[in-house]
Amino acid sequence: MTELWRPFAFEFFRNGFLAATLAGGLCGLLGVFIVLRGMSYIGHGLAHAIFGGAVVAFMMQWNFYVGAGLWGFLAAVLINEMARRTTIKADAVIGVVTTASFAVGVAIISRYRRFTRSFDAALFGNVLGVSPQDVVVVAGVTVLVTLMILAFYKHLLFTTFDAETAHVYGVRTTWVETLFALLLAATLIASLQILGVTLIAAALVIPAITARLLTDAFDRLMLLSALIGAGTGALGMLVSFYADAASGATIVLVQAAGFGLALAWRGLRARAA
Amino acid sequence: MSRHAPLVHLENVWFGYGKRPVLRAISLELRPGQFAALVGPSGAGKTTLLRLLLGLLRPTRGRVLVGGQPVEGRPTMPVGYVPQLNAIDWTFPVTVEQVVLMGRLRHAPYWPWYRRQDHERMVELLEQLGIAHLRGRHIRELSGGQQQRVFLARALMADPELLILDEPTSGVDMHTAEQVLHLLAELNRQGKTILISTHDLNTAAAHVPWMFCLNGELVAQGPPEQVLVEEILNRTYRADMVVVHHNGLRLVYQKPHGHSYHDLLADKVPP
């Protein structure tokens, strides 16, 4: 048992563990809306877009959170507006906007080769890079997102279920969607260090679909998805320490295993019934 | 607003997607207490007209007034809207109760849950519609008639004067369509103004006292006895229609073509 507590002796691990648990829960919570709206690809795309913003922020010596945050939010708004105003489908718009933005980052990095190493962490996630300041940011975003989702729970639910009818019944759907884009951008930025650009989409999608296999009620789905996200984040960090593997990858693998278990459980239950 | 001022008023309304006009010079009125059906072939603009009333579309020309106020963004008066059932995501994780409570959003408090009186109103409506026992069920576990009742209950939760239903009788069997229309007639007796769209002329004719015949423009309006005549139907459907009188009922059919599948598939079907 003491062996299990061993990594907590290290400050970097304590920071990483906290950040991973919070980021996992946060992604699990928002992931519910993303999966139900059939926008699973948006997390993947926006994370790539934010990477571009992060590189630019680094070049211009802006604060990472401000630069990447602004960039990510603008990308999300651009995607929403383009999908609404043209006949191009949302998935294609996401493909254009976010890949172009990612390409900006890659182009800058390849031009100035000396940055390449430090951006590995941004791509695949790295616990070593988590500072106490990062933990504070993840915690802050968790509180903010939780409060916003509670405050607009009814509006978010109705808009996600059927946006047009929600509009008729008095929901300001454009406003709700902008708020959601903002919360998503904040979540992605806060989680980027831990999970990495390339793996964050899984953390948004897997807890939500795992929870979906276990419940049919929306409120329980949100709670369960957040708990699964947080639990797998914590467990993934421990595995990452012992396996000496990238934190983002181990968290996603733990989540995938959890999803497999939920599938198997459902299969067994269906056979028993 | 006086008792007889129209609840819905369209003044020379035009609408088009791109350059092609879908609705041309539509002027119509719906008075408080009316129960009316928009009928016409597919592509006639029935759904488009309903979407204009709900503020989901803006007319390219003309004015749309609901409850005496121009519709900007959405009607200022609470309107109970029931969308087409095939537009609903039936796999979405919500229970009957959660769907019905959505209709209360305009009256909802700031905290995440609804008030006790909202729950009481919900139970009352579910009982009135005969679906109280389904309260905790997932929406996928319902029959077509039950689904229609759940969404009707959601619409009634908004305490609307006006109910708008898009194709409430399509996608359900004849018996269920009948039940839905009887339910609407009952609500109309209780004072609700109701507008539905339907392509099911015969069921509408037997249940709805006023019809708007639409085909891009308003071809005619009036009680079914006056509207369901061959001349008007031919113009509405751009096809040869025949009206059959049977036991005091009026039944509308497309005129038999004078040919059968034998003529069309002469070489494939053995004589």
Tab-separated table of C-alpha atoms in Angstrom, chain A residues 36-37 149-155 157-158 160-173 212 215-221, chain B residues 51 54-56 73-74 80-81 83 88-89 91-94 98 102-103 105-106 108-112 114 138-140 151 154-155 158:
chain	number	residue	atom	x	y	z
A	36	LEU	CA	-24.676	14.586	-27.826
A	37	ARG	CA	-24.353	17.313	-30.438
A	149	ILE	CA	-23.111	24.654	-16.379
A	150	LEU	CA	-25.201	24.693	-13.216
A	151	ALA	CA	-26.456	28.204	-13.920
A	152	PHE	CA	-27.398	27.448	-17.536
A	153	TYR	CA	-28.168	23.766	-17.113
A	154	LYS	CA	-31.738	24.036	-18.383
A	155	HIS	CA	-30.763	26.206	-21.345
A	157	LEU	CA	-29.988	20.860	-22.085
A	158	PHE	CA	-32.771	22.290	-24.259
A	160	THR	CA	-28.413	20.513	-27.083
A	161	PHE	CA	-31.607	18.482	-27.450
A	162	ASP	CA	-33.289	20.667	-30.064
A	163	ALA	CA	-31.868	24.146	-30.680
A	164	GLU	CA	-34.701	25.424	-32.886
A	165	THR	CA	-37.484	24.526	-30.520
A	166	ALA	CA	-35.411	25.900	-27.638
A	167	HIS	CA	-35.303	29.221	-29.486
A	168	VAL	CA	-39.093	29.264	-29.817
A	169	TYR	CA	-39.462	28.550	-26.079
A	170	GLY	CA	-37.367	31.565	-25.157
A	171	VAL	CA	-33.772	30.299	-24.994
A	172	ARG	CA	-31.194	32.675	-26.476
A	173	THR	CA	-29.517	29.861	-28.360
A	212	ARG	CA	-23.906	7.009	-21.934
A	215	THR	CA	-27.484	5.692	-18.030
A	216	ASP	CA	-30.407	7.150	-20.013
A	217	ALA	CA	-30.978	10.256	-17.879
A	218	PHE	CA	-29.211	13.489	-18.724
A	219	ASP	CA	-28.435	14.685	-15.186
A	220	ARG	CA	-26.953	11.338	-14.169
A	221	LEU	CA	-25.032	11.225	-17.436
B	51	ARG	CA	-41.254	28.682	-39.252
B	54	LEU	CA	-42.156	31.000	-34.885
B	55	GLY	CA	-39.451	33.501	-35.775
B	56	LEU	CA	-37.122	30.796	-37.112
B	73	GLY	CA	-36.487	36.771	-33.295
B	74	ARG	CA	-39.380	34.932	-31.673
B	80	GLY	CA	-46.642	26.057	-27.837
B	81	TYR	CA	-44.710	24.487	-30.691
B	83	PRO	CA	-41.964	20.005	-34.127
B	88	ILE	CA	-36.317	14.588	-32.782
B	89	ASP	CA	-33.133	12.771	-31.747
B	91	THR	CA	-31.462	8.398	-28.753
B	92	PHE	CA	-30.900	11.581	-26.712
B	93	PRO	CA	-30.635	10.708	-23.011
B	94	VAL	CA	-33.762	12.392	-21.650
B	98	GLN	CA	-37.200	16.090	-18.522
B	102	MET	CA	-38.344	22.067	-20.958
B	103	GLY	CA	-41.603	23.766	-21.943
B	105	LEU	CA	-38.229	27.392	-19.365
B	106	ARG	CA	-39.701	30.871	-19.711
B	108	ALA	CA	-38.023	28.843	-14.744
B	109	PRO	CA	-35.990	30.009	-11.753
B	110	TYR	CA	-32.247	30.758	-11.943
B	111	TRP	CA	-31.167	27.607	-10.154
B	112	PRO	CA	-30.665	24.393	-12.129
B	114	TYR	CA	-37.550	23.513	-11.681
B	138	HIS	CA	-36.690	7.247	-21.742
B	139	ILE	CA	-38.286	8.862	-24.816
B	140	ARG	CA	-37.223	5.991	-27.072
B	151	PHE	CA	-44.331	16.841	-26.994
B	154	ARG	CA	-44.191	20.152	-23.335
B	155	ALA	CA	-45.990	22.717	-25.508
B	158	ALA	CA	-45.636	27.070	-21.651
